[in-house]
C-alpha cells in the first residue's frame, strides 16, 4: 500500500571475460577496374562464436599496391541524417545472436582534414561504427565497438571513378594487417593477411604462392613509379613544409623540383630537416634549386617529409596564400629519369 517507489541498486559483476579465447582471422582482396585505376577492396574479419568480441580494430593496407583516390572526396558526406549521402561501400555482419546476416552501408564522413569511415546498420540492430582514417599510413581505426559477438564482419569498398582506393599494380610492400583488442582490454591480436590484387595486366591473383599484381621492379622492365599523398603546409607564414609518398619501384635517389614560389633554404637546414620513412638518407643536396635526395638502401616505397626550416616562400606566394588566391600547388619528383607530377589543393595551407 506504500505509494512511494523505492529503488535498490547493486553493481553488476561480470566474471570470466579474461578467460575467453581471442584469435581473430583477417583476409583482404582487391580487384582493379578494367576501365580505370579504381579498385574494389574487401576486408573480412572472422572469429569463433565463443571468442571475446573486439573493442577496437585497426585495419592497415600495405604501401605500394593501393593508394588513396583523391576523387573520392566528391562523395564526402557532411550530414548522414540528411539521407542524401552516397555510399562508398557496403558491410555484412554475422552474429550468433541473430538468425541471418545484417547488411549496412559505408560512407566517407568527417572533414577534408579529418576523414572518417562510417558504417551504418539499420534496424533491428541500428549500429553505427565510425573509424578514423589515417591517409599517411593507409589505416582505419575503429574504437569503442559495441559488446556484440560477431563471427564475421565483411566490408567491401566500391570501385569506379570515385573509389576510395586506386591500384597501380605495383608489388605490395608487405602484408595487410588487422590489429584488434578484446572487450576486456587484456588481450590483443595482430592478424596479417596477404593482399591479392586481381585485374592487373599479367595478374596472378588467385594462384597459389602469388600476391597478384605486376612487380614495379621486374628485371628488364622500367619501374612504374607513382607520386601521391602530396601535402603542403605552413603557408602563409614562411614556415612551409612538404610531404609526399613515392612508390612503385627500386628507389635509391630522387630529385624534388619545388613549385614556383618555394625554394630550398641553406644546406645545413636542408640536411637536418629532410626525413624518409624507409631507406634512410645518405645525402641531401641542393642542385640548380632542386633537392637531390639519396637513400642508404633501395626500397619499394618511402614517404619523404621536408620539415619547416628547409624551405622558403617568396613574397608573391605568401600574398596568394594569405588572400586565398592560391588554388593548388604542383610538385614534380624525378626518380630514375621518370618525371612524376602531382597536385595538391589549397586545403589546409
mmCIF file of C-alpha atoms in Angstrom:
data_model
loop_
_atom_site.group_PDB
_atom_site.id
_atom_site.type_symbol
_atom_site.label_atom_id
_atom_site.label_comp_id
_atom_site.label_asym_id
_atom_site.label_seq_id
_atom_site.Cartn_x
_atom_site.Cartn_y
_atom_site.Cartn_z
ATOM 1 C CA UNK A 1 0.000 0.000 0.000
ATOM 2 C CA UNK A 2 3.051 2.315 0.091
ATOM 3 C CA UNK A 3 2.708 4.837 -2.749
ATOM 4 C CA UNK A 4 6.431 5.704 -2.685
ATOM 5 C CA UNK A 5 8.611 3.979 -5.250
ATOM 6 C CA UNK A 6 11.738 2.512 -3.701
ATOM 7 C CA UNK A 7 14.856 1.815 -5.797
ATOM 8 C CA UNK A 8 17.642 -0.566 -4.928
ATOM 9 C CA UNK A 9 20.902 -0.716 -6.859
ATOM 10 C CA UNK A 10 23.800 -3.126 -6.893
ATOM 11 C CA UNK A 11 26.902 -3.368 -9.117
ATOM 12 C CA UNK A 12 26.695 -5.933 -11.876
ATOM 13 C CA UNK A 13 29.733 -8.180 -11.558
ATOM 14 C CA UNK A 14 30.574 -9.990 -14.788
ATOM 15 C CA UNK A 15 33.270 -12.604 -14.435
ATOM 16 C CA UNK A 16 35.066 -14.932 -16.811
ATOM 17 C CA UNK A 17 35.809 -12.324 -19.516
ATOM 18 C CA UNK A 18 39.563 -12.766 -19.197
ATOM 19 C CA UNK A 19 39.163 -16.495 -19.796
ATOM 20 C CA UNK A 20 37.519 -16.050 -23.207
ATOM 21 C CA UNK A 21 39.724 -17.019 -26.180
ATOM 22 C CA UNK A 22 40.666 -14.314 -28.684
ATOM 23 C CA UNK A 23 42.175 -15.344 -32.026
ATOM 24 C CA UNK A 24 40.547 -13.432 -34.907
ATOM 25 C CA UNK A 25 41.488 -14.082 -38.539
ATOM 26 C CA UNK A 26 41.761 -11.488 -41.321
ATOM 27 C CA UNK A 27 41.552 -11.601 -45.123
ATOM 28 C CA UNK A 28 41.738 -8.855 -47.757
ATOM 29 C CA UNK A 29 41.322 -8.874 -51.526
ATOM 30 C CA UNK A 30 41.170 -6.246 -54.245
ATOM 31 C CA UNK A 31 40.026 -6.148 -57.871
ATOM 32 C CA UNK A 32 41.000 -3.354 -60.234
ATOM 33 C CA UNK A 33 38.549 -1.951 -62.783
ATOM 34 C CA UNK A 34 39.188 -2.621 -66.448
ATOM 35 C CA UNK A 35 38.416 0.984 -67.448
ATOM 36 C CA UNK A 36 40.250 2.922 -64.720
ATOM 37 C CA UNK A 37 42.509 2.553 -61.673
ATOM 38 C CA UNK A 38 39.624 2.295 -59.208
ATOM 39 C CA UNK A 39 39.677 -0.853 -57.129
ATOM 40 C CA UNK A 40 37.163 -2.846 -55.110
ATOM 41 C CA UNK A 41 38.638 -3.653 -51.691
ATOM 42 C CA UNK A 42 37.120 -6.308 -49.435
ATOM 43 C CA UNK A 43 38.244 -6.848 -45.841
ATOM 44 C CA UNK A 44 36.925 -9.753 -43.785
ATOM 45 C CA UNK A 45 37.423 -10.393 -40.041
ATOM 46 C CA UNK A 46 36.224 -13.726 -38.673
ATOM 47 C CA UNK A 47 36.043 -15.175 -35.148
ATOM 48 C CA UNK A 48 34.565 -18.206 -33.429
ATOM 49 C CA UNK A 49 31.234 -17.711 -31.644
ATOM 50 C CA UNK A 50 32.798 -18.418 -28.238
ATOM 51 C CA UNK A 51 35.545 -15.807 -28.590
ATOM 52 C CA UNK A 52 35.531 -12.389 -26.975
ATOM 53 C CA UNK A 53 34.153 -9.609 -29.186
ATOM 54 C CA UNK A 54 36.548 -6.859 -30.248
ATOM 55 C CA UNK A 55 36.620 -3.444 -28.603
ATOM 56 C CA UNK A 56 38.923 -1.820 -31.174
ATOM 57 C CA UNK A 57 40.080 -2.715 -34.678
ATOM 58 C CA UNK A 58 42.768 -1.053 -36.833
ATOM 59 C CA UNK A 59 42.987 -2.134 -40.458
ATOM 60 C CA UNK A 60 46.201 -1.263 -42.312
ATOM 61 C CA UNK A 61 46.847 -1.776 -46.026
ATOM 62 C CA UNK A 62 50.363 -2.177 -47.458
ATOM 63 C CA UNK A 63 52.125 0.655 -49.248
ATOM 64 C CA UNK A 64 52.612 0.384 -52.998
ATOM 65 C CA UNK A 65 49.752 -1.603 -54.458
ATOM 66 C CA UNK A 66 46.912 0.620 -53.219
ATOM 67 C CA UNK A 67 46.772 4.379 -52.777
ATOM 68 C CA UNK A 68 44.013 6.824 -51.753
ATOM 69 C CA UNK A 69 41.958 8.189 -54.639
ATOM 70 C CA UNK A 70 41.664 11.978 -54.347
ATOM 71 C CA UNK A 71 38.476 11.989 -56.475
ATOM 72 C CA UNK A 72 36.637 10.100 -53.717
ATOM 73 C CA UNK A 73 36.264 13.335 -51.704
ATOM 74 C CA UNK A 74 33.360 14.131 -54.036
ATOM 75 C CA UNK A 75 31.376 11.556 -52.029
ATOM 76 C CA UNK A 76 32.292 13.088 -48.663
ATOM 77 C CA UNK A 77 29.120 13.103 -46.560
ATOM 78 C CA UNK A 78 28.612 16.178 -44.407
ATOM 79 C CA UNK A 79 25.349 15.039 -42.787
ATOM 80 C CA UNK A 80 24.352 11.385 -42.652
ATOM 81 C CA UNK A 81 20.950 12.261 -41.229
ATOM 82 C CA UNK A 82 20.035 14.074 -44.448
ATOM 83 C CA UNK A 83 19.554 10.755 -46.251
ATOM 84 C CA UNK A 84 21.161 12.141 -49.414
ATOM 85 C CA UNK A 85 24.682 10.747 -48.997
ATOM 86 C CA UNK A 86 26.112 8.273 -51.485
ATOM 87 C CA UNK A 87 27.591 5.082 -50.011
ATOM 88 C CA UNK A 88 31.209 4.233 -50.774
ATOM 89 C CA UNK A 89 30.740 0.583 -49.872
ATOM 90 C CA UNK A 90 28.698 -1.999 -48.009
ATOM 91 C CA UNK A 91 29.117 -4.144 -44.901
ATOM 92 C CA UNK A 92 27.815 -7.532 -43.751
ATOM 93 C CA UNK A 93 27.882 -8.628 -40.109
ATOM 94 C CA UNK A 94 27.073 -12.140 -38.873
ATOM 95 C CA UNK A 95 26.270 -12.739 -35.200
ATOM 96 C CA UNK A 96 25.335 -15.933 -33.337
ATOM 97 C CA UNK A 97 22.598 -13.869 -31.652
ATOM 98 C CA UNK A 98 20.619 -13.337 -34.878
ATOM 99 C CA UNK A 99 19.446 -15.880 -37.470
ATOM 100 C CA UNK A 100 20.590 -14.017 -40.581
ATOM 101 C CA UNK A 101 23.421 -11.615 -41.537
ATOM 102 C CA UNK A 102 22.973 -7.887 -41.041
ATOM 103 C CA UNK A 103 23.677 -5.609 -44.004
ATOM 104 C CA UNK A 104 24.692 -1.975 -43.848
ATOM 105 C CA UNK A 105 26.248 0.836 -45.869
ATOM 106 C CA UNK A 106 29.647 2.525 -45.602
ATOM 107 C CA UNK A 107 30.033 6.292 -46.006
ATOM 108 C CA UNK A 108 33.022 8.635 -46.255
ATOM 109 C CA UNK A 109 32.439 11.167 -43.468
ATOM 110 C CA UNK A 110 34.277 13.781 -41.428
ATOM 111 C CA UNK A 111 36.166 16.704 -42.991
ATOM 112 C CA UNK A 112 38.892 17.159 -45.590
ATOM 113 C CA UNK A 113 41.488 17.331 -42.820
ATOM 114 C CA UNK A 114 39.938 14.603 -40.651
ATOM 115 C CA UNK A 115 38.350 11.842 -42.718
ATOM 116 C CA UNK A 116 36.321 9.042 -41.142
ATOM 117 C CA UNK A 117 34.637 5.920 -42.471
ATOM 118 C CA UNK A 118 31.164 5.349 -41.012
ATOM 119 C CA UNK A 119 29.347 2.017 -41.299
ATOM 120 C CA UNK A 120 25.609 2.209 -40.628
ATOM 121 C CA UNK A 121 23.446 -0.849 -39.931
ATOM 122 C CA UNK A 122 19.651 -0.334 -39.966
ATOM 123 C CA UNK A 123 17.098 -1.917 -37.560
ATOM 124 C CA UNK A 124 16.617 -4.378 -35.955
ATOM 125 C CA UNK A 125 20.145 -3.580 -34.736
ATOM 126 C CA UNK A 126 20.742 0.089 -35.580
ATOM 127 C CA UNK A 127 24.515 0.161 -35.127
ATOM 128 C CA UNK A 128 26.857 2.909 -36.267
ATOM 129 C CA UNK A 129 30.601 2.172 -36.404
ATOM 130 C CA UNK A 130 32.941 5.093 -37.092
ATOM 131 C CA UNK A 131 36.617 4.669 -37.945
ATOM 132 C CA UNK A 132 39.326 7.333 -38.093
ATOM 133 C CA UNK A 133 41.195 7.335 -41.416
ATOM 134 C CA UNK A 134 44.975 7.868 -41.436
ATOM 135 C CA UNK A 135 45.939 8.518 -45.067
ATOM 136 C CA UNK A 136 49.651 8.646 -44.306
ATOM 137 C CA UNK A 137 49.546 5.047 -43.056
ATOM 138 C CA UNK A 138 46.658 3.741 -45.230
ATOM 139 C CA UNK A 139 44.971 2.688 -41.976
ATOM 140 C CA UNK A 140 41.496 2.998 -40.444
ATOM 141 C CA UNK A 141 40.951 2.626 -36.682
ATOM 142 C CA UNK A 142 37.585 1.738 -35.126
ATOM 143 C CA UNK A 143 37.353 2.193 -31.332
ATOM 144 C CA UNK A 144 34.566 1.785 -28.790
ATOM 145 C CA UNK A 145 32.918 -1.074 -30.668
ATOM 146 C CA UNK A 146 29.728 -2.472 -29.071
ATOM 147 C CA UNK A 147 29.969 -5.634 -26.969
ATOM 148 C CA UNK A 148 28.182 -7.815 -29.508
ATOM 149 C CA UNK A 149 29.676 -11.111 -30.688
ATOM 150 C CA UNK A 150 30.350 -11.165 -34.419
ATOM 151 C CA UNK A 151 31.591 -14.257 -36.181
ATOM 152 C CA UNK A 152 32.087 -12.413 -39.481
ATOM 153 C CA UNK A 153 32.445 -8.726 -40.342
ATOM 154 C CA UNK A 154 32.976 -8.072 -44.043
ATOM 155 C CA UNK A 155 33.367 -4.590 -45.571
ATOM 156 C CA UNK A 156 33.512 -4.057 -49.341
ATOM 157 C CA UNK A 157 34.567 -0.651 -50.668
ATOM 158 C CA UNK A 158 33.269 0.225 -54.135
ATOM 159 C CA UNK A 159 35.390 0.634 -57.253
ATOM 160 C CA UNK A 160 34.799 3.124 -60.063
ATOM 161 C CA UNK A 161 35.810 6.720 -60.658
ATOM 162 C CA UNK A 162 35.143 7.722 -57.034
ATOM 163 C CA UNK A 163 36.596 4.615 -55.412
ATOM 164 C CA UNK A 164 38.373 5.215 -52.122
ATOM 165 C CA UNK A 165 41.458 3.449 -53.477
ATOM 166 C CA UNK A 166 43.377 3.283 -56.734
ATOM 167 C CA UNK A 167 45.583 0.360 -57.742
ATOM 168 C CA UNK A 168 48.814 0.934 -59.654
ATOM 169 C CA UNK A 169 49.604 -2.804 -59.910
ATOM 170 C CA UNK A 170 52.912 -2.481 -58.085
ATOM 171 C CA UNK A 171 54.070 -5.191 -55.722
ATOM 172 C CA UNK A 172 52.774 -4.522 -52.163
ATOM 173 C CA UNK A 173 55.440 -3.520 -49.654
ATOM 174 C CA UNK A 174 54.171 -6.223 -47.295
ATOM 175 C CA UNK A 175 51.008 -7.837 -45.970
ATOM 176 C CA UNK A 176 47.911 -6.029 -44.765
ATOM 177 C CA UNK A 177 47.109 -6.363 -41.078
ATOM 178 C CA UNK A 178 44.279 -6.158 -38.583
ATOM 179 C CA UNK A 179 45.192 -5.149 -35.024
ATOM 180 C CA UNK A 180 42.425 -5.970 -32.546
ATOM 181 C CA UNK A 181 41.822 -5.596 -28.801
ATOM 182 C CA UNK A 182 39.195 -7.651 -26.967
ATOM 183 C CA UNK A 183 36.306 -6.158 -24.977
ATOM 184 C CA UNK A 184 38.000 -6.926 -21.674
ATOM 185 C CA UNK A 185 41.037 -4.918 -22.783
ATOM 186 C CA UNK A 186 43.545 -7.547 -21.664
ATOM 187 C CA UNK A 187 44.179 -9.313 -24.960
ATOM 188 C CA UNK A 188 45.340 -8.029 -28.325
ATOM 189 C CA UNK A 189 45.994 -9.760 -31.610
ATOM 190 C CA UNK A 190 47.596 -8.865 -34.922
ATOM 191 C CA UNK A 191 46.308 -10.824 -37.902
ATOM 192 C CA UNK A 192 48.362 -10.378 -41.101
ATOM 193 C CA UNK A 193 46.807 -11.003 -44.497
ATOM 194 C CA UNK A 194 48.409 -11.357 -47.903
ATOM 195 C CA UNK A 195 46.905 -8.941 -50.421
ATOM 196 C CA UNK A 196 45.566 -10.449 -53.610
ATOM 197 C CA UNK A 197 45.175 -7.928 -56.427
ATOM 198 C CA UNK A 198 43.216 -9.040 -59.481
ATOM 199 C CA UNK A 199 42.523 -7.186 -62.706
ATOM 200 C CA UNK A 200 46.089 -6.002 -63.405
ATOM 201 C CA UNK A 201 47.860 -6.823 -66.680
ATOM 202 C CA UNK A 202 49.570 -10.143 -66.146
ATOM 203 C CA UNK A 203 47.849 -10.564 -62.782
ATOM 204 C CA UNK A 204 48.431 -13.860 -60.994
ATOM 205 C CA UNK A 205 45.903 -13.226 -58.233
ATOM 206 C CA UNK A 206 44.364 -16.410 -57.009
ATOM 207 C CA UNK A 207 47.263 -18.660 -57.989
ATOM 208 C CA UNK A 208 48.983 -20.473 -55.135
ATOM 209 C CA UNK A 209 52.079 -18.742 -53.826
ATOM 210 C CA UNK A 210 51.408 -15.378 -55.502
ATOM 211 C CA UNK A 211 50.271 -11.998 -54.292
ATOM 212 C CA UNK A 212 48.849 -10.730 -57.580
ATOM 213 C CA UNK A 213 49.693 -7.574 -59.480
ATOM 214 C CA UNK A 214 52.727 -6.771 -61.573
ATOM 215 C CA UNK A 215 56.034 -6.026 -59.962
ATOM 216 C CA UNK A 216 57.311 -2.487 -60.303
ATOM 217 C CA UNK A 217 60.897 -3.707 -60.423
ATOM 218 C CA UNK A 218 60.762 -6.774 -62.674
ATOM 219 C CA UNK A 219 64.090 -7.269 -64.452
ATOM 220 C CA UNK A 220 64.087 -5.840 -67.954
ATOM 221 C CA UNK A 221 61.034 -3.653 -67.320
ATOM 222 C CA UNK A 222 61.083 0.011 -66.332
ATOM 223 C CA UNK A 223 59.693 0.529 -62.802
ATOM 224 C CA UNK A 224 56.228 2.076 -62.652
ATOM 225 C CA UNK A 225 56.700 4.818 -60.111
ATOM 226 C CA UNK A 226 53.822 6.716 -58.524
ATOM 227 C CA UNK A 227 53.748 10.016 -56.633
ATOM 228 C CA UNK A 228 50.860 10.598 -54.228
ATOM 229 C CA UNK A 229 49.801 11.942 -50.809
ATOM 230 C CA UNK A 230 51.385 15.316 -51.644
ATOM 231 C CA UNK A 231 50.790 17.777 -48.792
ATOM 232 C CA UNK A 232 51.961 21.356 -48.382
ATOM 233 C CA UNK A 233 51.537 23.160 -45.072
ATOM 234 C CA UNK A 234 52.760 26.259 -43.251
ATOM 235 C CA UNK A 235 51.612 28.783 -45.865
ATOM 236 C CA UNK A 236 51.491 31.682 -45.383
ATOM 237 C CA UNK A 237 53.891 32.401 -42.554
ATOM 238 C CA UNK A 238 57.291 31.489 -44.004
ATOM 239 C CA UNK A 239 57.173 28.049 -42.330
ATOM 240 C CA UNK A 240 56.415 25.925 -45.391
ATOM 241 C CA UNK A 241 56.597 22.155 -45.108
ATOM 242 C CA UNK A 242 56.069 19.377 -47.598
ATOM 243 C CA UNK A 243 55.469 15.636 -47.527
ATOM 244 C CA UNK A 244 54.809 13.088 -50.251
ATOM 245 C CA UNK A 245 54.963 9.371 -50.919
ATOM 246 C CA UNK A 246 56.864 7.781 -53.785
ATOM 247 C CA UNK A 247 56.333 4.120 -54.661
ATOM 248 C CA UNK A 248 56.388 1.595 -57.427
ATOM 249 C CA UNK A 249 59.983 0.524 -57.982
ATOM 250 C CA UNK A 250 63.517 0.187 -56.707
ATOM 251 C CA UNK A 251 64.100 3.646 -55.210
ATOM 252 C CA UNK A 252 67.647 4.764 -54.476
ATOM 253 C CA UNK A 253 67.519 8.500 -55.245
ATOM 254 C CA UNK A 254 65.110 11.237 -56.268
ATOM 255 C CA UNK A 255 65.128 14.872 -57.337
ATOM 256 C CA UNK A 256 62.436 17.134 -55.870
ATOM 257 C CA UNK A 257 61.539 20.042 -58.142
ATOM 258 C CA UNK A 258 59.772 22.623 -55.981
ATOM 259 C CA UNK A 259 56.820 24.667 -57.301
ATOM 260 C CA UNK A 260 57.257 28.296 -58.231
ATOM 261 C CA UNK A 261 57.450 30.481 -55.130
ATOM 262 C CA UNK A 262 59.201 27.886 -52.974
ATOM 263 C CA UNK A 263 62.952 27.437 -52.746
ATOM 264 C CA UNK A 264 65.357 25.413 -50.667
ATOM 265 C CA UNK A 265 66.959 27.021 -47.627
ATOM 266 C CA UNK A 266 70.562 26.684 -46.538
ATOM 267 C CA UNK A 267 72.428 23.406 -46.965
ATOM 268 C CA UNK A 268 72.645 22.755 -43.218
ATOM 269 C CA UNK A 269 68.929 23.416 -42.695
ATOM 270 C CA UNK A 270 68.008 21.150 -45.598
ATOM 271 C CA UNK A 271 70.160 18.253 -44.382
ATOM 272 C CA UNK A 272 68.709 18.425 -40.877
ATOM 273 C CA UNK A 273 65.053 18.764 -41.844
ATOM 274 C CA UNK A 274 64.524 16.112 -44.507
ATOM 275 C CA UNK A 275 63.294 12.705 -43.340
ATOM 276 C CA UNK A 276 62.203 9.462 -45.027
ATOM 277 C CA UNK A 277 60.043 6.665 -43.649
ATOM 278 C CA UNK A 278 62.151 3.960 -45.324
ATOM 279 C CA UNK A 279 65.565 3.618 -46.899
ATOM 280 C CA UNK A 280 67.373 6.127 -44.707
ATOM 281 C CA UNK A 281 69.099 9.239 -46.055
ATOM 282 C CA UNK A 282 72.608 9.043 -47.414
ATOM 283 C CA UNK A 283 72.750 12.676 -48.529
ATOM 284 C CA UNK A 284 70.604 15.710 -49.319
ATOM 285 C CA UNK A 285 71.995 18.388 -51.633
ATOM 286 C CA UNK A 286 70.647 21.417 -53.478
ATOM 287 C CA UNK A 287 71.353 21.438 -57.204
ATOM 288 C CA UNK A 288 70.010 24.139 -59.520
ATOM 289 C CA UNK A 289 67.339 24.943 -56.946
ATOM 290 C CA UNK A 290 66.194 21.316 -56.680
ATOM 291 C CA UNK A 291 66.568 18.938 -53.729
ATOM 292 C CA UNK A 292 68.527 15.795 -54.561
ATOM 293 C CA UNK A 293 67.883 13.034 -52.011
ATOM 294 C CA UNK A 294 69.948 9.833 -51.998
ATOM 295 C CA UNK A 295 68.908 6.857 -49.889
ATOM 296 C CA UNK A 296 71.157 4.486 -47.983
ATOM 297 C CA UNK A 297 69.393 1.425 -49.388
ATOM 298 C CA UNK A 298 66.923 0.667 -52.138
ATOM 299 C CA UNK A 299 63.245 0.494 -51.133
ATOM 300 C CA UNK A 300 59.949 -0.154 -52.911
ATOM 301 C CA UNK A 301 58.342 2.976 -51.441
ATOM 302 C CA UNK A 302 59.004 5.731 -48.955
ATOM 303 C CA UNK A 303 57.357 8.831 -47.505
ATOM 304 C CA UNK A 304 59.501 11.979 -47.647
ATOM 305 C CA UNK A 305 58.949 14.758 -45.096
ATOM 306 C CA UNK A 306 60.543 18.173 -45.609
ATOM 307 C CA UNK A 307 60.054 20.000 -42.342
ATOM 308 C CA UNK A 308 59.724 23.728 -41.604
ATOM 309 C CA UNK A 309 63.045 25.485 -41.938
ATOM 310 C CA UNK A 310 64.182 23.608 -45.028
ATOM 311 C CA UNK A 311 62.043 25.653 -47.434
ATOM 312 C CA UNK A 312 61.428 29.356 -48.009
ATOM 313 C CA UNK A 313 58.457 31.075 -49.649
ATOM 314 C CA UNK A 314 58.708 34.254 -51.708
ATOM 315 C CA UNK A 315 56.502 37.291 -51.233
ATOM 316 C CA UNK A 316 54.251 36.514 -54.185
ATOM 317 C CA UNK A 317 53.403 33.035 -52.951
ATOM 318 C CA UNK A 318 52.814 34.359 -49.432
ATOM 319 C CA UNK A 319 50.376 37.013 -50.699
ATOM 320 C CA UNK A 320 48.466 34.494 -52.835
ATOM 321 C CA UNK A 321 48.088 32.141 -49.877
ATOM 322 C CA UNK A 322 47.091 34.931 -47.499
ATOM 323 C CA UNK A 323 44.421 36.285 -49.848
ATOM 324 C CA UNK A 324 43.113 32.787 -50.693
ATOM 325 C CA UNK A 325 44.091 33.092 -54.345
ATOM 326 C CA UNK A 326 46.351 30.052 -54.175
ATOM 327 C CA UNK A 327 44.154 27.258 -55.503
ATOM 328 C CA UNK A 328 46.738 24.498 -55.794
ATOM 329 C CA UNK A 329 50.444 23.741 -55.883
ATOM 330 C CA UNK A 330 52.200 21.269 -58.146
ATOM 331 C CA UNK A 331 55.138 19.099 -57.158
ATOM 332 C CA UNK A 332 57.426 17.262 -59.551
ATOM 333 C CA UNK A 333 59.687 14.414 -58.451
ATOM 334 C CA UNK A 334 62.146 12.694 -60.771
ATOM 335 C CA UNK A 335 63.012 9.070 -59.944
ATOM 336 C CA UNK A 336 65.249 7.035 -62.256
ATOM 337 C CA UNK A 337 64.658 9.606 -65.026
ATOM 338 C CA UNK A 338 60.901 9.165 -64.668
ATOM 339 C CA UNK A 339 59.220 12.553 -64.142
ATOM 340 C CA UNK A 340 56.155 12.444 -61.892
ATOM 341 C CA UNK A 341 53.882 15.380 -61.130
ATOM 342 C CA UNK A 342 51.096 15.607 -58.544
ATOM 343 C CA UNK A 343 48.884 18.455 -57.412
ATOM 344 C CA UNK A 344 47.516 19.433 -54.046
ATOM 345 C CA UNK A 345 44.630 21.803 -53.429
ATOM 346 C CA UNK A 346 44.826 24.853 -51.206
ATOM 347 C CA UNK A 347 43.063 22.958 -48.400
ATOM 348 C CA UNK A 348 44.990 23.109 -45.148
ATOM 349 C CA UNK A 349 47.517 25.685 -46.320
#
